Structures are given as structure tokens and as C-alpha cells.
Tab-separated table of C-alpha atoms in Angstrom:
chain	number	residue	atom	x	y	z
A	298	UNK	CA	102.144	81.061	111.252
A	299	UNK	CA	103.180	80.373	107.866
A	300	UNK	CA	100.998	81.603	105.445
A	301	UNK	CA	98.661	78.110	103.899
A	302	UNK	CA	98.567	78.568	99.801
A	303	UNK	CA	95.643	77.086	97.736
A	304	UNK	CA	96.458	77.171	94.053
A	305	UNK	CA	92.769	77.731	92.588
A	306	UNK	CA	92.681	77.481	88.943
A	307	UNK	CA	91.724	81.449	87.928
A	308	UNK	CA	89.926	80.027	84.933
A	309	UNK	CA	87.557	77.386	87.272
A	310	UNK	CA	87.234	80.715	89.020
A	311	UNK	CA	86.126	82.569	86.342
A	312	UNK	CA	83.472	79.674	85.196
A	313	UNK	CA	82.015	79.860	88.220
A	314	UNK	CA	81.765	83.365	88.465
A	315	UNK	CA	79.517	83.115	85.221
A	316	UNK	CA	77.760	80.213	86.684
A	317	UNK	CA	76.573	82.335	90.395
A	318	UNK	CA	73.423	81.186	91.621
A	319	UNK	CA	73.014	84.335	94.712
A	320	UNK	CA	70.335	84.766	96.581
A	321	UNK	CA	69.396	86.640	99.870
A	322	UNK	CA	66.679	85.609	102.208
A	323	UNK	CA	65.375	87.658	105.181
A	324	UNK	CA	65.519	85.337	108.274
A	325	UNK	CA	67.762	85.814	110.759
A	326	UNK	CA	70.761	83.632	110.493
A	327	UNK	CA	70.058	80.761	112.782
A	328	UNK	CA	73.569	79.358	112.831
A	329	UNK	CA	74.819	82.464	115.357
A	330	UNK	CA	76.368	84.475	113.036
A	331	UNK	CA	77.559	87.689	115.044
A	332	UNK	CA	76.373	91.151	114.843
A	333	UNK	CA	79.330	92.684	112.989
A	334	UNK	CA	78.278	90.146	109.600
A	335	UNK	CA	74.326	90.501	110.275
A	336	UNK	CA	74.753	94.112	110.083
A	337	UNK	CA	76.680	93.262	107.053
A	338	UNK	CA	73.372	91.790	105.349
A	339	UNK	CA	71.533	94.492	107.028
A	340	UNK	CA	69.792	92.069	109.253
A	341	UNK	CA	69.610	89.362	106.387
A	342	UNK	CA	71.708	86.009	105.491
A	343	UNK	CA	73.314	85.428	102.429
A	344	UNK	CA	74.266	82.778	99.951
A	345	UNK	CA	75.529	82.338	97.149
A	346	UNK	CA	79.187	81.528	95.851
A	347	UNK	CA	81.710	85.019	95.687
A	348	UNK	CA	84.761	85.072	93.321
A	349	UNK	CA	87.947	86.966	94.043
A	350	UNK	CA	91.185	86.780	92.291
A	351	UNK	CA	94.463	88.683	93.492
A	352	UNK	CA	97.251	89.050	95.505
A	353	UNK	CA	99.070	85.697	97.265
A	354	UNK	CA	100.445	87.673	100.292
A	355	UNK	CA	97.312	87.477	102.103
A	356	UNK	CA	97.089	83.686	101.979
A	357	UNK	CA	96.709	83.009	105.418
A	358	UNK	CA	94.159	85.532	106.057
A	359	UNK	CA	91.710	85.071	103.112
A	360	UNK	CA	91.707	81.048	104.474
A	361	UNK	CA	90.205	82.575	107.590
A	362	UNK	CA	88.115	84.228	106.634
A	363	UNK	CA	86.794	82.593	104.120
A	364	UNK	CA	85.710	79.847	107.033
A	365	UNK	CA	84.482	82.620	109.316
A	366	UNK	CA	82.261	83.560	106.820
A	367	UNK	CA	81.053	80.391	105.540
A	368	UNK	CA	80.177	79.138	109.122
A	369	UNK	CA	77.855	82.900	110.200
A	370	UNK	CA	76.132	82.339	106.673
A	371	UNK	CA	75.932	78.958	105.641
A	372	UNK	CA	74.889	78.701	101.563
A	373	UNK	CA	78.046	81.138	101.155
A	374	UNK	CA	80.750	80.197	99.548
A	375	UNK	CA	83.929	82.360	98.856
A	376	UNK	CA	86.624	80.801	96.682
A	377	UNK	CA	89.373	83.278	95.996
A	378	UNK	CA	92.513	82.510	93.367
A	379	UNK	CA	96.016	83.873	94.820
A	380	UNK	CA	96.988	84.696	91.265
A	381	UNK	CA	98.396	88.218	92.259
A	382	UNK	CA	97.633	91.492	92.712
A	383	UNK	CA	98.104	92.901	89.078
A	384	UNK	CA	96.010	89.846	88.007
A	385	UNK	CA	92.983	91.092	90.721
A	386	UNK	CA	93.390	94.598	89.229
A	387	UNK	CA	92.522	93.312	85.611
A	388	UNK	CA	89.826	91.108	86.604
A	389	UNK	CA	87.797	93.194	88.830
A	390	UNK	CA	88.332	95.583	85.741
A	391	UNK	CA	87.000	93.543	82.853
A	392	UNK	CA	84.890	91.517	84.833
A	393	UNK	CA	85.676	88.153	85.306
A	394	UNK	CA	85.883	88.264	89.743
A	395	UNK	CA	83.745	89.931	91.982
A	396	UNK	CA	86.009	91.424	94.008
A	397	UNK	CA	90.016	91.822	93.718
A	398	UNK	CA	93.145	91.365	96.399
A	399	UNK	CA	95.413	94.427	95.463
A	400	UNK	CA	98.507	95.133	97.910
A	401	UNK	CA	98.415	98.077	96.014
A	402	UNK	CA	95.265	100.403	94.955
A	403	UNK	CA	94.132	101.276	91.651
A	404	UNK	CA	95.891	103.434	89.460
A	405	UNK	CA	94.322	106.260	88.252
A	406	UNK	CA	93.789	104.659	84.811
A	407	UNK	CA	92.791	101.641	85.803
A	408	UNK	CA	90.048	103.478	88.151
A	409	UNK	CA	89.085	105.005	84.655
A	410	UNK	CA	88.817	101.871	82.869
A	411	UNK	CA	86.488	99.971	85.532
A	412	UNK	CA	83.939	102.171	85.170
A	413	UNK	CA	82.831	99.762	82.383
A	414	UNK	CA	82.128	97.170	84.299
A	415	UNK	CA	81.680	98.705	87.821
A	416	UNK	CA	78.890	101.447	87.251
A	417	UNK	CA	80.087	105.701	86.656
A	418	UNK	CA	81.588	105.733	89.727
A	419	UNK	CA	83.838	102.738	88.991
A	420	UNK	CA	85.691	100.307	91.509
A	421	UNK	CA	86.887	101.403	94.648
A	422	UNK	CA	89.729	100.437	97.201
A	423	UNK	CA	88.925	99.139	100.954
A	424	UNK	CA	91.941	98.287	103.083
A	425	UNK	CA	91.679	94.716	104.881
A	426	UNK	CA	95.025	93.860	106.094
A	427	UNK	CA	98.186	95.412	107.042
A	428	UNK	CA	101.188	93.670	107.175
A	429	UNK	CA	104.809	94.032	107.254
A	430	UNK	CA	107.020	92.653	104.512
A	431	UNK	CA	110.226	91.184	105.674
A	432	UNK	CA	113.548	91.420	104.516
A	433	UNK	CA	113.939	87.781	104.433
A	434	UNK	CA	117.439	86.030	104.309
A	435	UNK	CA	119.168	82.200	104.547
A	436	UNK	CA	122.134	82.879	106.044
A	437	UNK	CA	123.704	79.854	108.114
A	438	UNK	CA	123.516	80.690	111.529
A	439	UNK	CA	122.034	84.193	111.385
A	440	UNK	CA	118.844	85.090	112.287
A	441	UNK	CA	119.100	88.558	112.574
A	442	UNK	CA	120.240	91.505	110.663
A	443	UNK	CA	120.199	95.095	110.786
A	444	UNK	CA	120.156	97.091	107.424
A	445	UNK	CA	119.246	100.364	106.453
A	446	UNK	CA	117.350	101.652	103.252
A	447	UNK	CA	120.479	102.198	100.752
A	448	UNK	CA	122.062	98.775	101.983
A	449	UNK	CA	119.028	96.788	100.881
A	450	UNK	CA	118.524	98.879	98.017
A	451	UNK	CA	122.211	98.018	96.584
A	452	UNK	CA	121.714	94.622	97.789
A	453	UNK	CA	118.745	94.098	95.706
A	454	UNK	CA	120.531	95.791	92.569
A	455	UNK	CA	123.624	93.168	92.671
A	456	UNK	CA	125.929	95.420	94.169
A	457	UNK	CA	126.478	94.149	97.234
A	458	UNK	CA	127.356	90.559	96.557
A	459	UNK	CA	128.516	89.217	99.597
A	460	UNK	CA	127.450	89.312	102.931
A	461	UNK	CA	130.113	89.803	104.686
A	462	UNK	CA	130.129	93.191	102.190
A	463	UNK	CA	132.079	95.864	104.503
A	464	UNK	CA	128.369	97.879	104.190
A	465	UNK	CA	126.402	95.222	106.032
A	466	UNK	CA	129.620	94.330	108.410
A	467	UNK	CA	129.409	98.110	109.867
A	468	UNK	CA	125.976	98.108	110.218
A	469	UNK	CA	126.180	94.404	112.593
A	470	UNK	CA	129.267	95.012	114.758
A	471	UNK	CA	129.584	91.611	116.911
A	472	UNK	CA	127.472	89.812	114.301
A	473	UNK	CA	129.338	86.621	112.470
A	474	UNK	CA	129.208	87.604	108.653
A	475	UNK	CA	129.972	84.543	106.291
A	476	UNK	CA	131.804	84.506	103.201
A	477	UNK	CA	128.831	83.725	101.306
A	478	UNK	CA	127.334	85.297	97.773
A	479	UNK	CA	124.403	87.050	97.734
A	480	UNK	CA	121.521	86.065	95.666
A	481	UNK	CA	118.471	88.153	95.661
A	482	UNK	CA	115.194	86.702	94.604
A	483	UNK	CA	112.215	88.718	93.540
A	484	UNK	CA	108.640	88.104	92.028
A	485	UNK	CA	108.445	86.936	88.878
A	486	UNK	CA	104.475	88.375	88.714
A	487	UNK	CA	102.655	91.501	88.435
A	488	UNK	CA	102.707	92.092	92.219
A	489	UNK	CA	101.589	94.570	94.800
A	490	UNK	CA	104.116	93.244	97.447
A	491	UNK	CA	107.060	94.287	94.689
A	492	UNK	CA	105.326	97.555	94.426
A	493	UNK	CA	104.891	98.337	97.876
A	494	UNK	CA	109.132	97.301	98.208
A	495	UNK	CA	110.335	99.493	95.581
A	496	UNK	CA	108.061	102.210	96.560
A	497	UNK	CA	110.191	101.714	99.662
A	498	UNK	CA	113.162	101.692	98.062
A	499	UNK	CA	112.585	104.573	95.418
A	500	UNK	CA	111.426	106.808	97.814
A	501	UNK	CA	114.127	105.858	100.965
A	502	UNK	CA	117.037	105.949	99.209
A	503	UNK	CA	116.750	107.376	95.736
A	504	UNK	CA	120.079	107.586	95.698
A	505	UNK	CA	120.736	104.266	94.967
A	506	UNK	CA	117.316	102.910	93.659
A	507	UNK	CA	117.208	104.637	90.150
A	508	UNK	CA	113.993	102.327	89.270
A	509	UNK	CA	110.539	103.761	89.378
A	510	UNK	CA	107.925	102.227	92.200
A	511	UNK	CA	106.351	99.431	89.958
A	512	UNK	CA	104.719	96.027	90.465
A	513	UNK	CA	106.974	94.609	87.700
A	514	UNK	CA	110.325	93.522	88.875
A	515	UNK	CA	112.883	95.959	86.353
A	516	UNK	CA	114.112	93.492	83.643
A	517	UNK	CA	117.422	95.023	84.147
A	518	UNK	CA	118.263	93.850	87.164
A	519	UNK	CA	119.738	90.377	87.747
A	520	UNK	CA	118.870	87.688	90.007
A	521	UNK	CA	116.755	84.428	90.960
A	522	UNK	CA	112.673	85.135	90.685
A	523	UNK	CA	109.698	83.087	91.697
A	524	UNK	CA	106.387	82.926	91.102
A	525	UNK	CA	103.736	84.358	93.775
A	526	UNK	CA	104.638	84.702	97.898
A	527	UNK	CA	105.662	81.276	98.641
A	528	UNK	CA	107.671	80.748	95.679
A	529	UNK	CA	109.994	83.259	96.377
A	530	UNK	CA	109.875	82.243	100.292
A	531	UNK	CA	110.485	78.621	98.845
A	532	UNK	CA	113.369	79.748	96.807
A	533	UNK	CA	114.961	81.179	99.435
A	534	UNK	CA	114.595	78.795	101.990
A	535	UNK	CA	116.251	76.120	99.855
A	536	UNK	CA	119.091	78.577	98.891
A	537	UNK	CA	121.887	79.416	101.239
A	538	UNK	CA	122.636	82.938	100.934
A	539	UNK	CA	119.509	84.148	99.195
A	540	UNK	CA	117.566	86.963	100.283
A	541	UNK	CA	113.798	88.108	99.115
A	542	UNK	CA	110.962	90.274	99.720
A	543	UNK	CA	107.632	88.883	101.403
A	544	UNK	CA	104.574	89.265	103.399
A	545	UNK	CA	105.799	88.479	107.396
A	546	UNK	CA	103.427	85.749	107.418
A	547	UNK	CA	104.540	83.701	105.058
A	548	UNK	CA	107.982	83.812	106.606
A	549	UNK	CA	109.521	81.532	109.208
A	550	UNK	CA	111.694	78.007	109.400
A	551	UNK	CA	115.179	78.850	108.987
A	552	UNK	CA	114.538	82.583	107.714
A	553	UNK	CA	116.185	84.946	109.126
A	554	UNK	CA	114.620	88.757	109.398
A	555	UNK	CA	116.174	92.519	108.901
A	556	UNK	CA	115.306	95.148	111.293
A	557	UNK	CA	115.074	98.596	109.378
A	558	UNK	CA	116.727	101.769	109.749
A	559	UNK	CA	113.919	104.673	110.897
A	560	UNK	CA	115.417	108.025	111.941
A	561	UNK	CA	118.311	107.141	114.305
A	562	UNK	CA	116.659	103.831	115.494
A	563	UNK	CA	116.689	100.388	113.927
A	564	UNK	CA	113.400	98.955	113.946
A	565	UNK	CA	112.333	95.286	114.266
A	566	UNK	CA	109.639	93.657	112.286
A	567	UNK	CA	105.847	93.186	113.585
A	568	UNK	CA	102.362	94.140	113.245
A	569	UNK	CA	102.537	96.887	115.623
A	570	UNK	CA	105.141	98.675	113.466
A	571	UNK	CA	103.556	98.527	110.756
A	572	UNK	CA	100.661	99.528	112.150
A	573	UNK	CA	102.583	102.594	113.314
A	574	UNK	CA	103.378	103.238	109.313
A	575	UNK	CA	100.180	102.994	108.116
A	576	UNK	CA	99.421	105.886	110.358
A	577	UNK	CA	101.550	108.320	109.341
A	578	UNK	CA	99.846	107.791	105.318
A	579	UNK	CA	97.724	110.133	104.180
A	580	UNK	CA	94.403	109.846	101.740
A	581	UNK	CA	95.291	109.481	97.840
A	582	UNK	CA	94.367	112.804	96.402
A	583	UNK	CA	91.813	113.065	93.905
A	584	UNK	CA	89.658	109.689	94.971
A	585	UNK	CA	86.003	109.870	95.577
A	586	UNK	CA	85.243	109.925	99.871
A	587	UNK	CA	84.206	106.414	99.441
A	588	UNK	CA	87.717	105.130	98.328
A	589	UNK	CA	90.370	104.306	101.234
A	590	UNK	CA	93.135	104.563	99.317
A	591	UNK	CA	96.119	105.235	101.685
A	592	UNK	CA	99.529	106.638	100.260
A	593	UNK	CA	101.930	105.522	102.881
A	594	UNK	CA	105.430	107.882	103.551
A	595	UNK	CA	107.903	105.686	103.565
A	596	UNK	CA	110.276	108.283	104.772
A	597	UNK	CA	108.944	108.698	107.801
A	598	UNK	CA	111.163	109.030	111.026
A	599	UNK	CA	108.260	107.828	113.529
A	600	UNK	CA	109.805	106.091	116.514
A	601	UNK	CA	108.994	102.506	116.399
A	602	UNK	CA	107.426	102.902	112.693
A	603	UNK	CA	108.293	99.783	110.146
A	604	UNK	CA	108.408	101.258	106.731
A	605	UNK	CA	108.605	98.732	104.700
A	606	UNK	CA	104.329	97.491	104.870
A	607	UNK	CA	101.626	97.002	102.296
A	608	UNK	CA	98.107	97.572	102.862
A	609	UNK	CA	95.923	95.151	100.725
A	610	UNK	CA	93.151	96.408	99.899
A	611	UNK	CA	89.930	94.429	98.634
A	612	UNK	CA	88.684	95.834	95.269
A	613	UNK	CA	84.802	96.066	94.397
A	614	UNK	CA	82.500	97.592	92.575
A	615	UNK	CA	80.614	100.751	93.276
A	616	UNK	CA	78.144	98.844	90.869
A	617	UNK	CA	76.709	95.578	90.751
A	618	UNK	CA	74.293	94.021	88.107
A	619	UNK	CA	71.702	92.607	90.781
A	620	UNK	CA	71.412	93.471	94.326
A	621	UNK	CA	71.980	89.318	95.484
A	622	UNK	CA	75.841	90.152	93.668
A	623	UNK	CA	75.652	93.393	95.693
A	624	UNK	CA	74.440	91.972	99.002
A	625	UNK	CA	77.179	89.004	99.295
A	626	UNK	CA	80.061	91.599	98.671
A	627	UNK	CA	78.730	93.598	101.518
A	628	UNK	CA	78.438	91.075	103.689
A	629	UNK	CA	81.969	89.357	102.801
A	630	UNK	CA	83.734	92.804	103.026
A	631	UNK	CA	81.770	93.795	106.251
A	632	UNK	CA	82.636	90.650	108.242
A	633	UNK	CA	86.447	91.233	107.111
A	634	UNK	CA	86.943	94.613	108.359
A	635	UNK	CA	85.053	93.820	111.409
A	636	UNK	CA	86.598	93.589	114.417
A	637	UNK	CA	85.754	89.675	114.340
A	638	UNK	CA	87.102	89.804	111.012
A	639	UNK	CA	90.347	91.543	111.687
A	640	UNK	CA	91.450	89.401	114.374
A	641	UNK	CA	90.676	85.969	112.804
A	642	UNK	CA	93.390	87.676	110.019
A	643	UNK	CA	95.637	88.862	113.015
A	644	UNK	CA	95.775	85.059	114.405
A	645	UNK	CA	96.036	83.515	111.279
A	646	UNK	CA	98.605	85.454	109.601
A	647	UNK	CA	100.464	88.042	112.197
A	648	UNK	CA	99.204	91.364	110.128
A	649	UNK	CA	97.849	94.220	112.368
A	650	UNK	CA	94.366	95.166	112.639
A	651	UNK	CA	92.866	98.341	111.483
A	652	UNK	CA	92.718	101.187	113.839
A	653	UNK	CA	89.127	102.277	114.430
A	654	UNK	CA	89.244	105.105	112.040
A	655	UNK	CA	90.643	102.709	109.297
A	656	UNK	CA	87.722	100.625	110.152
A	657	UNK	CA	84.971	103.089	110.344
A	658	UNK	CA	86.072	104.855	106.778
A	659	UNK	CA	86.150	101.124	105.332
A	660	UNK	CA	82.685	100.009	106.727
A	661	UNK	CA	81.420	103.584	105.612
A	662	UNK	CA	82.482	102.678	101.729
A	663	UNK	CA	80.711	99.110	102.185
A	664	UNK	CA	77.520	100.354	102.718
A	665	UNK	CA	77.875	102.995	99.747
A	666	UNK	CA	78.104	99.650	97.224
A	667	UNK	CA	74.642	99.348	95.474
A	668	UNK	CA	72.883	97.248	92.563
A	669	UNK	CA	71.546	98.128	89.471
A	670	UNK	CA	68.614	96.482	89.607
């Protein structure tokens, strides 16, 4: 499924973030909400209106769940502005949204700095959604590819500028490679999906990807850029020969995909394999037992592993001003990671759900949020 986009103004977000009227009452939701978001409430139903801002990849998942939440706890209202995940870092941070959409956790300075607005023990990170991002390319005719980590990497840095380039050619014997220029297309935003790609690419073949892991795009590179995940998935679609990075949901039409080179075995793109990733990551060091932060190895020779994955993570406060705030981001956060939760995401927008221990670690950090007052 193509991933839906709803362009919310941040700044109508941020007015009605100042503008929350939350309350929590303790009857028993009489409109069948399910055990996984009661528990959420701790027995209790929730309203009130929630503000997130932050990444776009997760489009078609935060639709779904926004509606699965709103129908178990009617009165609740999430509205959520796909403005990208740098831009959810800096407003969980100073304030302005309730909760943030990072594909990529919090650096260790910005963990410092939202401490000011998120209590001493600051914000924390709580994966929600793992998803493969595709290699995505136009190429008449050609659906599939198969690339390996220093191929894409030189692809991506203009030096392999046409596909029928002898690099990709031995990679696709039997495969139909046109004389056609390459013309890679990246994010023009701060984004968590460009981090979690040059990670990738930094860290799989360094040899050729001299750039730093960064949500930034490096200004030295050429190329086409778009704003956001369907921009660049726009872009490409109405550009013969382009090629771009983006979350698997948001691609399909007449996209074609690359399957990755892991170990000896090329590996084609899907939820299970990136599921398969995600499980070979290992805890940030440093981080507080309440923060899921995962750091993925994106060298790994798994069989059957897809590298190339983000994990978004929702952003919130160890802290809230009033326990209403405090409540409605438990509940939200709960009902996502449930199993409900997770599969409403899973038919919506092809990610993979969280194993159980991903699960029970997240639901564990939920309950840890508390209220000032």
C-alpha cells in the first residue's frame, strides 16, 4: 500500500498544542476499546487532543493508528505533522509537540538538551515501526535489480552514471540494462530515513562512502532532492532513470526495487528481512534502561537479513507537566506497540512488527512516563 500523506501545517500543530484541553475519566470505555489500550489508561479512557511532529516515512502507519485510537477512546484526538524526523527531534526538545517521529534516536546532545523541557531524566526513545527502505529505481522495463553495498554507494555519489555501468551489468547477468543516465534523488530535509541510508552506506562500504552517517544529505554531492518521503518517491516516479531512497511503503506503481548484497546471498526487500536486521542490533550504550534505543549492524552477514532498515522510534517525555498530558501519551504509545497496534501498521504500511522482546522493553518504558503534578 502506498503510504497516504497529510500535509498538517506544524504551526496549526503547535497552536493547538498550547490550546490542549486533556482530561481522563475513570469509566470503562464503553465503545469496546480492547485490552491492550485499556491497560494503556490503566483501566481508564482518555481524551483530549495529542500533538506529534516528525518523520514522513511512517505516513501510512500513523493514519492507522491514529483511527484505531480515536475509535477505542472516543474524545481523543491525535493529529501528527509529517514534517520530518530532525524537525520531531527539535520539537519534542523545546517543546512545541508532545511526542516526536524520529527514524533515528536522539543524539546524545540532544538527550542533554531535553531535559529542559522533559523532566532530569529527559526524553526517551520507543521503537514503533520497522521498515525496510528500498532502493527505489524508474528504469523502463525493469523491475528488479540486484546491487551490492559499494555499487549503491558510488551510485549515490555520481559515479556511476549510467545504468548499464559495467558495475551494475556484472552484478544482473541476463538482465536488459538501458542506455540511460542515472539521476539520484535524495531528501532535501533533516531526515532519519537519510540517516539510517548513509549509516548503511558509511558503515558497508567505507571504502567508497567517505561521508559521515548524517540526516543531512552532504552538500557536496550532486543530484535531484525532494522534500519529505513522497517527494522524493514523486520525483522519481516522474523521472526515467532516477533512483532514491525511501520507506518500502511508500513505494510501488512503476518502481522498481534492489535486492541487497548480505554475506554471499542477495537479499530481497520485505518486512521479514528487516525484521531479521533489527535483531542482530544491539542496545545504545550509555542510555538509561528505559530508553530502546537500538544501534543496528549494518554489516551483518545474517542469512536472509535486509540491512538497509530504520526503526522509528516515537519520542516522549520522561516528564510531563500534568498527569491528563501524561495519561494520553501512555495510552497513544501503548495501543501502538500493542499487538493490535502493530498489525494495524503492518496492514497499512508493509513494516514488520516488533518481536515480543521489542515489545515488552517498549511497553516497560511506557509505563515509566510520569507527571509532575
Amino acid at each position: 500500500m502506498k503510504a497516504t500523506r497529510f500535509g498538517r501545517n506544524a504551526a496549526l500543530a503547535v497552536i493547538a498544542a498550547g490550546a490542549l484541553a486533556l482530561t481522563a475519566c475513570g469509566s470503562d470505555n464503553a465503545t469496546g476499546t480492547t485490552g491492550g489500550t485499556q491497560s494503556a489508561a490503566a483501566g481508564t479512557k482518555v481524551t483530549g487532543t495529542l500533538t506529534g511532529i516528525g518523520a514522513s516515512s511512517t505516513g501510512a502507519a500513523m493514519d492507522a493508528w491514529k483511527a484505531g485510537f480515536a475509535s477505542a477512546n472516543q474524545g481523543a484526538t491525535v493529529q501528527y505533522s509529517p514534517d520530518g524526523s530532525g524537525a520531531g527531534r527539535k520539537a519534542i526538545i523545546d517543546g512545541s509537540a508532545q511526542f516526536a517521529g524520529s527514524d533515528a534516536y536522539l543524539k546524545d546532545d540532544e538527550l542533554e538538551a531535553s531535559k529542559a523541557k522533559c523532566g532530569p531524566e529527559g526524553a526517551i526513545n520507543i521503537p514503533v515501526y520497522i521498515s525496510p527502505i528500498a532502493v527505489a529505481f524508474n528504469i523502463p522495463d525493469v523491475k528488479e535489480l540486484k546491487l551490492d553495498a559499494a555499487t549503491v554507494a558510488k551510485i549515490f555519489r555520481g559515479q556511476i552514471t549510467n545504468w548499464n555501468d559495467p558495475a551494475i551489468a556484472a552484478l544482473n547477468s541476463g538482465v536488459t540494462l538501458p542506455d540511460l543516465k542515472v539521476t539520484p534523488v535524495n531528501r532535501s530535509d533533516d531526515s532519519g530515513t537519510t540517516s539510517n541510508f548513509t549509516d548503511y552506506l558509511a558503515s558497508a562500504a567505507p571504502e567508497v562512502w567517505a561521508d559521515k552517517a548524517a540526516g543531512v544529505w552532504p552538500a557536496s554531492l550532486k543530484g535531484e532532492n525532494a522534500k519529505g518521503t513522497s517527494g522524493v518517491v514523486k520525483t522519481v516516479t516522474d523521472t526515467p532513470g532516477a533512483v532514491t531512497y525511501a520507506d518500502d511503503s511508500a513505494v510501488s506503481g512503476k518502481l522498481g526495487t534492489a535486492s541487497i548484497k548480505v554475506g554471499d546471498e542477495f537479499v530481497k526487500i520485505s518486512a521479514d528481512a528487516a525484521a531479521k536486521a533489527v535483531e542482530a542490533g544491539k542496545p545504545v550504550d550509555g542510555r538509561a534502561s528505559n530508553d530502546v534505543a537500538i544501534k543496528l549492524d549494518r554489516k551483518t552477514t545474517a542469512s536472509g537479513a535486509y540491512p538497509v532498515v530504520l526503526v522509528s522510534y516515537h519520542v516522549v517525555c520522561t516528564t510531563y507537566e500534568t498527569k491528563a498530558v501524561a495519561d494520553l501519551v501512555k495510552a497513544f504509545e501503548t495501543y501502538v506497540v500493542s499487538d493490535e497496534g502493530q498489525k494495524t501498521a503492518a496492514d497499512a504500511a508493509k513494516s514488520a512488527p516488533l518481536s515480543k522482546t521489542l515489545q515488552d522493553k517498549a511497553k516497560a518504558a511506557i509505563e515509566t512516563i510520569k507527571a509532575k503534578s
